[in-house]
Coordinates of C-alpha atoms in Angstrom, one line a residue:
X151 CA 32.2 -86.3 -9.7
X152 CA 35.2 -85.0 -7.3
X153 CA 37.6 -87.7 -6.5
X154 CA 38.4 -86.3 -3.1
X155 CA 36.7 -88.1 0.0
X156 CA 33.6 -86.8 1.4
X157 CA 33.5 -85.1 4.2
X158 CA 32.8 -87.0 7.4
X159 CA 29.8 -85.3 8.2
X160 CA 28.3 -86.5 5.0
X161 CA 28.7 -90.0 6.3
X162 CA 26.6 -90.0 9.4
X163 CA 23.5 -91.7 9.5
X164 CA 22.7 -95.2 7.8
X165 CA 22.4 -94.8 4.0
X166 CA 19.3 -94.7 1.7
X167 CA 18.0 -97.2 0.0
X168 CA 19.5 -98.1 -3.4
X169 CA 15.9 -97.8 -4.7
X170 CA 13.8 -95.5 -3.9
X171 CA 11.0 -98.2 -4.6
X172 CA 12.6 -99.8 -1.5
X173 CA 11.2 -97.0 0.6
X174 CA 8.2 -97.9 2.6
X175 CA 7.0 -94.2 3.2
X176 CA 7.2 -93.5 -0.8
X177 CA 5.7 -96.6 -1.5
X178 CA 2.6 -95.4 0.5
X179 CA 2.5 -92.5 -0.9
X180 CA 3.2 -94.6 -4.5
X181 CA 0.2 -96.6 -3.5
X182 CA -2.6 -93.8 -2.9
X183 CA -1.1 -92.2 -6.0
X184 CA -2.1 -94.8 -8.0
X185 CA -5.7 -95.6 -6.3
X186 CA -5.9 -92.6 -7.2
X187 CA -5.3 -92.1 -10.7
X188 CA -7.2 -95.9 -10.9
X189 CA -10.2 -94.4 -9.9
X190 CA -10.0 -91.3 -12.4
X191 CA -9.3 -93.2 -14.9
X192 CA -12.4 -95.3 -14.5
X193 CA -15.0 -92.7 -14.0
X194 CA -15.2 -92.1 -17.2
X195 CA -15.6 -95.5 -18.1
X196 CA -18.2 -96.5 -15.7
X197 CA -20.1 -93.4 -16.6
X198 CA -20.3 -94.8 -20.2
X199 CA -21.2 -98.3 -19.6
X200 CA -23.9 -96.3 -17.7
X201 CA -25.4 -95.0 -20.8
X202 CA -25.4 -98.3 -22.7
X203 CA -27.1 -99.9 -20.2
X204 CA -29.3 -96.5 -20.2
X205 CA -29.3 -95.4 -16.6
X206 CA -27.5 -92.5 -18.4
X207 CA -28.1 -90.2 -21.5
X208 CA -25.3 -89.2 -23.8
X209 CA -26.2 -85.6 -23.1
X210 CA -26.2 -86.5 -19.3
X211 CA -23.0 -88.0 -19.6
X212 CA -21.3 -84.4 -21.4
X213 CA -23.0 -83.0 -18.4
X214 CA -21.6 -84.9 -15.7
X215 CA -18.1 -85.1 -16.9
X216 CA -18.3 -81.2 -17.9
X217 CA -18.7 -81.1 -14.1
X218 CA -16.3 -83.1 -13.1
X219 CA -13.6 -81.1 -14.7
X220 CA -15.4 -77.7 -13.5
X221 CA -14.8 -79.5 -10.2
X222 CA -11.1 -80.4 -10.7
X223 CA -10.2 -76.7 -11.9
X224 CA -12.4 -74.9 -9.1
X225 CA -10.6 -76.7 -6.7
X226 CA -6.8 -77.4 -8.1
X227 CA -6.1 -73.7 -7.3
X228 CA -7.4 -73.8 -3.9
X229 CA -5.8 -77.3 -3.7
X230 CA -2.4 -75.5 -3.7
X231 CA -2.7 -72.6 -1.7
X232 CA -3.9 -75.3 1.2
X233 CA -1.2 -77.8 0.7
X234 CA 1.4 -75.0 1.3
X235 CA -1.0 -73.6 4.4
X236 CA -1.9 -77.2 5.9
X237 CA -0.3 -80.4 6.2
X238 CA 0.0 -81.7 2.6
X239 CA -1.4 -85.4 4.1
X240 CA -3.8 -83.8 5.5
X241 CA -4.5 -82.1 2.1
X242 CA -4.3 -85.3 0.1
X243 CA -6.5 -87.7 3.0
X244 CA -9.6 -85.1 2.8
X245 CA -9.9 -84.1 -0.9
X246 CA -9.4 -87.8 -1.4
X247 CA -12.0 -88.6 0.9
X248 CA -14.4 -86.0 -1.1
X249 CA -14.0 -88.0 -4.3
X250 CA -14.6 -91.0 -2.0
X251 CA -18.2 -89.5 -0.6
X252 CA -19.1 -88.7 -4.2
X253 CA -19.4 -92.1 -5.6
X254 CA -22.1 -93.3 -3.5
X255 CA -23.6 -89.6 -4.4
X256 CA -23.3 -90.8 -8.2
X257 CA -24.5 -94.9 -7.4
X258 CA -27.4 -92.6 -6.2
X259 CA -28.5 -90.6 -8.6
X260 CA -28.1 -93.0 -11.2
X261 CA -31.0 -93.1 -13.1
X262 CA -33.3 -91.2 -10.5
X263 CA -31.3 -87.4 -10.7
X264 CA -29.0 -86.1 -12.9
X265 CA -29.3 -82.5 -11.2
X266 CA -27.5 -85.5 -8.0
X267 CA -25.5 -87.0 -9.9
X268 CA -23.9 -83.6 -11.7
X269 CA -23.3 -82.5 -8.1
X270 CA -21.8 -85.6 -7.5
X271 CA -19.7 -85.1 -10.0
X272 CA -18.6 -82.0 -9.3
X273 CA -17.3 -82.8 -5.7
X274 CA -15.4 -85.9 -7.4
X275 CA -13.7 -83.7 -9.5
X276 CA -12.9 -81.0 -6.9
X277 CA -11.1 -83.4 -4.6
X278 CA -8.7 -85.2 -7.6
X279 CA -7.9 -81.4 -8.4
X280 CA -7.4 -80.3 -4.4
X281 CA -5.1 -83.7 -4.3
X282 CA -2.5 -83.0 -7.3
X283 CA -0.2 -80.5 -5.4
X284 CA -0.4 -81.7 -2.4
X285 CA 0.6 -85.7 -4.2
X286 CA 3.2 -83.4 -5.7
X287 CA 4.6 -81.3 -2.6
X288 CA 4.6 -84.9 -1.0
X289 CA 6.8 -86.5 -2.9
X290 CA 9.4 -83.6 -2.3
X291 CA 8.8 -83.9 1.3
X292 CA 9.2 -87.7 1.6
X293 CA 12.2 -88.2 -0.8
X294 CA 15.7 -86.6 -0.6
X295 CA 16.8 -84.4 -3.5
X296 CA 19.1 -87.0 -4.9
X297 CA 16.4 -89.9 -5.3
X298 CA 12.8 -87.3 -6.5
X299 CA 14.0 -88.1 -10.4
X300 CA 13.9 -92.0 -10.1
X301 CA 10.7 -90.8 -7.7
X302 CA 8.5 -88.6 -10.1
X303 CA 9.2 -91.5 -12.8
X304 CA 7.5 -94.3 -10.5
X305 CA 4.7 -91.7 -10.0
X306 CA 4.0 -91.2 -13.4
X307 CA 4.3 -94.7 -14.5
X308 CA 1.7 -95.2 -11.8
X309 CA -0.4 -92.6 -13.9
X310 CA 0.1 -93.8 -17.4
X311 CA -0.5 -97.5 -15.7
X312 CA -3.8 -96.4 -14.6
X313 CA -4.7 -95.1 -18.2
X314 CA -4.2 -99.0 -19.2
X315 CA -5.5 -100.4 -16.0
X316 CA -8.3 -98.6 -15.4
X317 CA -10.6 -98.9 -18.3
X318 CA -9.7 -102.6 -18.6
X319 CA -9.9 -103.4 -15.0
X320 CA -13.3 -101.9 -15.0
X321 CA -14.1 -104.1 -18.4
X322 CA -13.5 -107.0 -16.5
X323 CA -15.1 -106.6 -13.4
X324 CA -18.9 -105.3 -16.0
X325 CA -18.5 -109.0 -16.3
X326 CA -19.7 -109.7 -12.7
X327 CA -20.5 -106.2 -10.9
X328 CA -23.8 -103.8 -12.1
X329 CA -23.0 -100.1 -12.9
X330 CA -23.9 -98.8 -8.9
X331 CA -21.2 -102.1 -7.5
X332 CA -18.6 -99.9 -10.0
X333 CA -19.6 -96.8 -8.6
X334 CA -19.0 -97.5 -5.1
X335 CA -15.7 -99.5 -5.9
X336 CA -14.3 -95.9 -7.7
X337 CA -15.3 -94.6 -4.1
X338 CA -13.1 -97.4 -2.1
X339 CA -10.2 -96.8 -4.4
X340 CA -10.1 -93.3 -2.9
X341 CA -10.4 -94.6 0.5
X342 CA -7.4 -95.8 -0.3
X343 CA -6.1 -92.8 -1.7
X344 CA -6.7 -91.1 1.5
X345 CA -5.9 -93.7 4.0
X346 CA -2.6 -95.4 2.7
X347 CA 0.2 -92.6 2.2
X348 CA 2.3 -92.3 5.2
X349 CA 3.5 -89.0 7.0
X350 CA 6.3 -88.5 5.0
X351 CA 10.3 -88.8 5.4
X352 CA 13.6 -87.9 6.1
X353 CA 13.0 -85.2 3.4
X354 CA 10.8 -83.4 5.2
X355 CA 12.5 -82.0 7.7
X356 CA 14.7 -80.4 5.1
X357 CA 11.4 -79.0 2.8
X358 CA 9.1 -78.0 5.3
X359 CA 6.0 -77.0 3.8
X360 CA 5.6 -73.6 5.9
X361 CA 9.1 -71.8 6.6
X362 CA 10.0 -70.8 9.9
X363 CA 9.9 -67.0 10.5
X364 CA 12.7 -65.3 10.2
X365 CA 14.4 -64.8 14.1
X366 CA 13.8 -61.4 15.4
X367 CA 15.3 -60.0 18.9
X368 CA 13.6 -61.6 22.2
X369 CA 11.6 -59.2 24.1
X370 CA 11.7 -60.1 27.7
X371 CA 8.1 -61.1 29.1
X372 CA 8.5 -57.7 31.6
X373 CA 8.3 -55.4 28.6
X374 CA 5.0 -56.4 27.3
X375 CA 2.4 -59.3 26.8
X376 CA 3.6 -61.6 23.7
X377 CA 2.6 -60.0 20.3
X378 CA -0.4 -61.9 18.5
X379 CA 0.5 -63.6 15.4
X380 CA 0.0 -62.3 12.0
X381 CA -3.2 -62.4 10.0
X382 CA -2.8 -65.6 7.6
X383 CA -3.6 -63.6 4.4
X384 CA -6.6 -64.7 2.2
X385 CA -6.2 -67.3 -0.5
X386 CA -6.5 -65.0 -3.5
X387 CA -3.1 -63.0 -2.3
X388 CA -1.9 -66.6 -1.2
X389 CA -2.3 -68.0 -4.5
X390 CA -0.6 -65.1 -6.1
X391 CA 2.5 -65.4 -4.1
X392 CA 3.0 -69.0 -6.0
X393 CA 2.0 -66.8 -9.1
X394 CA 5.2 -64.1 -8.4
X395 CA 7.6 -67.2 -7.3
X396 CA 6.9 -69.0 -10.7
X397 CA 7.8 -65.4 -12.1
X398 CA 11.0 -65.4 -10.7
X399 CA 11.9 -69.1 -12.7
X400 CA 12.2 -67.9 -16.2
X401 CA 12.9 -72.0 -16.9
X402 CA 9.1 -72.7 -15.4
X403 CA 7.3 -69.8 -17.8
X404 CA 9.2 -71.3 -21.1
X405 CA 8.4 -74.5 -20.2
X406 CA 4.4 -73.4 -18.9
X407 CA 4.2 -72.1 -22.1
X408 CA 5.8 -74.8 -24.4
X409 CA 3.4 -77.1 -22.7
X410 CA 0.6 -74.8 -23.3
X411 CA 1.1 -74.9 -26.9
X412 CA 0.9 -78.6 -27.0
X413 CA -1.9 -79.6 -25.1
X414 CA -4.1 -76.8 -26.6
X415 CA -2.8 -77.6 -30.3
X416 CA -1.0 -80.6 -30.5
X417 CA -3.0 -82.8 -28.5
X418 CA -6.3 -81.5 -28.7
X419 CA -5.9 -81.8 -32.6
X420 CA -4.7 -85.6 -32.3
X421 CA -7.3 -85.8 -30.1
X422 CA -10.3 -85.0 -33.0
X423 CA -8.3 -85.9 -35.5
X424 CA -7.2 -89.3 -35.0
X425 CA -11.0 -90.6 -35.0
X426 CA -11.9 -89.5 -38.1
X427 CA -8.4 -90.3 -39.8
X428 CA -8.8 -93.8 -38.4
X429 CA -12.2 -94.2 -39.7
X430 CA -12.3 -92.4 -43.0
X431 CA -8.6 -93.2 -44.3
X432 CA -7.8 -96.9 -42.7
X433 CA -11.3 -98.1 -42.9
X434 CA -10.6 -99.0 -39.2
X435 CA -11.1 -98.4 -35.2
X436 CA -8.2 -100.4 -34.6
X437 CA -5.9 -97.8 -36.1
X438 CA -7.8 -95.4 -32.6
X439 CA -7.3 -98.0 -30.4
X440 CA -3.5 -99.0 -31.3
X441 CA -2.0 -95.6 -31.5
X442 CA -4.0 -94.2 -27.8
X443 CA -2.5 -98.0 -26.7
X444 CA 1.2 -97.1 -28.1
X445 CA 1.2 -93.8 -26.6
X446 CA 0.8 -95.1 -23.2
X447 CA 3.0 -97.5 -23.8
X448 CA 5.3 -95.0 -24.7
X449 CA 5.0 -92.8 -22.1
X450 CA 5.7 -96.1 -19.5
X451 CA 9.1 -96.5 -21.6
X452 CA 9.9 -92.8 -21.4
X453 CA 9.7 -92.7 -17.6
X454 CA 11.5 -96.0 -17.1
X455 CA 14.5 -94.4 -19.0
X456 CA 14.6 -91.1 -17.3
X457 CA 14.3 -92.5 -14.2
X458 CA 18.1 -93.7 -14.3
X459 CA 19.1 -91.3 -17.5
X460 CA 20.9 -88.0 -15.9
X461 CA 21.5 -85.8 -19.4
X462 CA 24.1 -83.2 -18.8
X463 CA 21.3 -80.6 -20.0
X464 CA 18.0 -81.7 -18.9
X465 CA 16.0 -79.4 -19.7
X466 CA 17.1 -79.3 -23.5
X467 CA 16.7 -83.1 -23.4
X468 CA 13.0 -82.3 -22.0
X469 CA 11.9 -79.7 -24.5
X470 CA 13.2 -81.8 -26.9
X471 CA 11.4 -85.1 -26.1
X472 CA 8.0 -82.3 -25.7
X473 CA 8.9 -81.2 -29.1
X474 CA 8.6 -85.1 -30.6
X475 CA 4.8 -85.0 -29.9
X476 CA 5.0 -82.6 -33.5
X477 CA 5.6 -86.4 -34.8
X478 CA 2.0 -87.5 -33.9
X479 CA 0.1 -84.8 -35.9
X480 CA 2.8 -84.9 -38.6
X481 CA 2.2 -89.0 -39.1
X482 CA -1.9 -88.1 -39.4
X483 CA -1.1 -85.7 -41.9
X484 CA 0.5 -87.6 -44.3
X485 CA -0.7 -90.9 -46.5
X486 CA 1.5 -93.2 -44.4
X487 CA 0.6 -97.0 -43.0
X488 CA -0.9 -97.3 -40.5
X489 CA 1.9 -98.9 -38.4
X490 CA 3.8 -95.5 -39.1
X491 CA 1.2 -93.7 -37.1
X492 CA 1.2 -96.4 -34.2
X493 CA 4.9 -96.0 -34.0
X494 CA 4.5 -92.2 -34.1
X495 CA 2.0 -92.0 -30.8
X496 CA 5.1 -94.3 -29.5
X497 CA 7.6 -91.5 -30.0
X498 CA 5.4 -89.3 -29.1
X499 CA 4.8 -90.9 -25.2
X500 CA 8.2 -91.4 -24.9
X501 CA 9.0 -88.0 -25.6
X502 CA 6.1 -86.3 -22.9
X503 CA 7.7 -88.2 -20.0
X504 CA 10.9 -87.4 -21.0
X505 CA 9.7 -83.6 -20.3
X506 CA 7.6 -83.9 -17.4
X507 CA 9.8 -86.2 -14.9
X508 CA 12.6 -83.5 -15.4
X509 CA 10.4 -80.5 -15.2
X510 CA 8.3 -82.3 -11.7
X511 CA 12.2 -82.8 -10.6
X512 CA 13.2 -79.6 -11.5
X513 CA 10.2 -77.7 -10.0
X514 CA 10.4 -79.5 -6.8
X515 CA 14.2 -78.4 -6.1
X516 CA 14.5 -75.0 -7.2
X517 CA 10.6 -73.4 -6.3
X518 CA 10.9 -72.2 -2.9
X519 CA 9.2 -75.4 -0.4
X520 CA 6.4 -73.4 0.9
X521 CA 5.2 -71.8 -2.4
X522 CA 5.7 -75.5 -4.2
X523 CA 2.0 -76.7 -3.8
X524 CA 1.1 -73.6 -5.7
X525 CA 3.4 -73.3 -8.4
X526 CA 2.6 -77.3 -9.0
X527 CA -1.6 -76.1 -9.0
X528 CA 0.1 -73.9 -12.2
X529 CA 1.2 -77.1 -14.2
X530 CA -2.6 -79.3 -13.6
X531 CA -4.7 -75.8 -14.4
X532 CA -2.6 -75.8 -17.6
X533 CA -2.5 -79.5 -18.1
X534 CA -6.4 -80.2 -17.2
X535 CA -7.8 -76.5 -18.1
X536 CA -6.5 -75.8 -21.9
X537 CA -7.4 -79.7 -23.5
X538 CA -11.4 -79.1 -23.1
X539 CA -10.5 -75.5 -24.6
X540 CA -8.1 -76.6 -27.5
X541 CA -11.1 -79.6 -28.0
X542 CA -13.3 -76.9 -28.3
X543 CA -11.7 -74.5 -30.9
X544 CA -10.6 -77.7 -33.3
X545 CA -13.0 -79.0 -34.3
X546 CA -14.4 -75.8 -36.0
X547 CA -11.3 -75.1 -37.1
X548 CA -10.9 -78.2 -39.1
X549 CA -14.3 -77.7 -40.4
X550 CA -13.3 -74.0 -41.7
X551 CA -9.6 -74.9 -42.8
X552 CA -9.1 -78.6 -43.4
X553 CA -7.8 -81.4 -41.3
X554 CA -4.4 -81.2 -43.4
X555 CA -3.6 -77.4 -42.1
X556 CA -4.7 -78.0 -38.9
X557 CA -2.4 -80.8 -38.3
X558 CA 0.1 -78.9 -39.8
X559 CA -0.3 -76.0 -38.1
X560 CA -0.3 -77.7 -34.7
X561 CA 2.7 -79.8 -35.7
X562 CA 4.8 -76.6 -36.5
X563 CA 4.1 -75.3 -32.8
X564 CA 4.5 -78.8 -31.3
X565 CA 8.3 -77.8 -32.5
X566 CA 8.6 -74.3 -32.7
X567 CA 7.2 -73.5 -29.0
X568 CA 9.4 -75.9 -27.4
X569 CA 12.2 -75.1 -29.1
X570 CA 11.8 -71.2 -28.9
X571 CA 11.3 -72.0 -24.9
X572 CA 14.6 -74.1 -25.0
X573 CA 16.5 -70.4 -25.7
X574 CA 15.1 -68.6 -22.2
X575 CA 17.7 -68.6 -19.8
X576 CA 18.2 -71.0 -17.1
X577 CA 16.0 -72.8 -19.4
X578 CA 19.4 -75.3 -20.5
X579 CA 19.7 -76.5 -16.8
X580 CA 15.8 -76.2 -15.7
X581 CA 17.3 -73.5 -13.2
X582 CA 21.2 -72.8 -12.2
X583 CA 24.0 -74.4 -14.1
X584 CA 24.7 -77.4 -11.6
X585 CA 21.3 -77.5 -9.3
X586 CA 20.8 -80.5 -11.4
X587 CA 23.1 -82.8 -10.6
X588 CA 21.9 -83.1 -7.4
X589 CA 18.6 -85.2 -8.5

């Protein structure tokens, strides 16, 4: 950092908040986050105790949750192209309210109509998916650039918290509440979700989420009645302009594509893999239940580090901490303890965050504000749309070829892709030598 004093200009104003967790307006927007991911995280959970107290079929259940993430893809595109068209709250407060409507829908159709509760389901998964860019664009827009990295770490902690919480808040409260009482508290989470984020900040006026149009020469009122605005043009061109401004961040496609290759392989291979492993080779569920515990756990760790840890080249730190989930496959492979493989899922959470706070960072300072709702609906389509496909293609690969290649196999690219991504240009600095300093 230069040793000469600041400017004065730099000085007006009273200064932010040594923590960004000090912020009342992110810590709105913190809050609905988390309701949020709370009530996705519980779904599934509820759904199930739904089928052992059989108000549910397990065929039902692959039916309703298959249409929950139809939902959540359908609408994560769409999701983008109107948080950068629309206010982003007003984004977030009706998709969330959506998801909200649908779990009466689903209390409903409980064990009277599964055609109603599939619906249901559908509609709950279409407004988590419309919500993601527009929670993402927000965070830009109500933190300054110099505070989203400490930022996008309390956000995902919120996340991987809710992976924990979730499921075990819901255990808790089967103790007291029927499957319907469940239901309808997934629905007031999202109330929440919809109602508590604030406005947004300071930030804002700095990222607006539709740019101003370039000035052109005033025409005085005598010379002719005031043009008509523009056409807004239709969502498919809309959503193809975020398409062409991901294009033009080399650092984005590398690390699209790195990420690609280890949710389809790496994680969708653990995924299959780590059931049978734990059953047929430890003798054990509590080898399952450990490892999906550590990796959370992990993944809390990793974003509580890299929300103060500034490495000089981010993104080689984050393709290298992508490139340690090839550690989680590699531990199934081999005849190790099954502490090794615990640890293993550890590294391998620590090592996801350690990617995605920098690349959220990274995409929300150098994508262009107006376009950064749809290049975020990029990330969740590739995130949430390539595990059902890689969960798909594994298990009949493992069948043809043995659990042992497959795990090796998916290992190798864990490594190979991230590194090979880690060589693109602009890929060092996740954009311009020096933009990253400023987060």
């Amino acid at each position: 950092m230069a040793t000469t004093p600041t400017p004065t200009a730099a000085k007006t104003g009273a200064p932010p908040p040594r923590s960004v967790l000090r912020d009342p307006v992110f810590l709105r927007l913190w809050a609905g986050t988390t309701a949020s991911g709370l009530a996705t995280w519980a779904l599934p959970f509820v759904l199930g105790l739904a089928v052992l107290h059989r108000d549910l079929g397990a065929a039902g259940l692959g039916l309703v949750l298959a249409a929950r993430t139809a939902g959540f893809l359908a609408a994560v595109a769409v999701g983008g192209v109107l948080a950068d068209r629309h206010s982003r709250r007003a984004v977030v407060r009706w998709s969330a309210l959506a998801a909200a409507v649908a779990a009466p829908l689903l209390a409903a159709g409980l064990g009277r109509s599964l055609l109603l509760m599939t619906a249901a389901a559908a509609l709950a998964g279409a407004g988590q998916g419309a919500c993601r860019p527009a929670f993402q664009a927000l965070t830009a827009e109500t933190v300054e650039p110099g505070r989203r990295q400490q930022a996008n770490a309390a956000m995902t902690m919120a996340v991987r918290g809710s992976t924990l919480a979730g499921p075990a808040l819901t255990a808790l409260l089967a103790a007291f509440l029927d499957v319907p009482a469940l239901l309808l508290g997934i629905g007031l989470l999202w109330l929440v979700a919809a109602l508590v984020p604030g406005q947004g900040g300071a930030a804002a006026a700095a990222a607006p989420a539709v740019p101003a149009t370039p000035a052109a020469p005033a025409v005085p009122a005598a010379e002719g009645p005031a043009a008509e605005p523009a056409p807004r043009a239709g969502f498919r061109t809309e959503f193809l302009e975020g398409m062409r401004e991901a294009r033009h961040h080399p650092w984005f496609l590398a690390g699209l594509a790195a990420l690609a290759a280890v949710i389809a392989l790496g994680y969708s291979a653990t995924s299959v893999a780590l059931p049978l492993i734990s059953r047929d080779r430890y003798g054990t569920e509590w080898v399952l239940a450990a490892a999906m515990t550590a990796y959370t756990v992990g993944a809390l760790g990793g974003a509580l580090a890299i929300s103060r840890w500034r490495p000089r080249s981010p993104g080689w730190a984050a393709f290298a901490g992508l490139a340690a989930y090839g550690v989680a496959p590699l531990s199934l492979m081999l005849p190790v303890h099954p502490v090794v493989v615990v640890a293993a899922y550890a590294v391998a959470g620590i090592g996801i965050e350690l990617f995605n706070v920098p690349w959220f960072t990274a995409t929300q300072r150098e994508v262009a504000p107006d376009k950064l709702a749809r290049v975020s609906s990029l990330d969740f389509l590739v995130s949430y749309g390539l595990a059902p496909v890689g969960l798909a293609l594994i298990a009949p690969a493992i069948e043809a070829f043995g659990v042992t290649a497959v795990l090796g196999a998916c290992a190798a690219a864990c490594v190979l892709v991230p590194a090979a991504a880690a060589l693109v240009p602009t890929a060092r600095h996740f954009g311009r030598p020096g933009t990253a300093t400023a987060d």
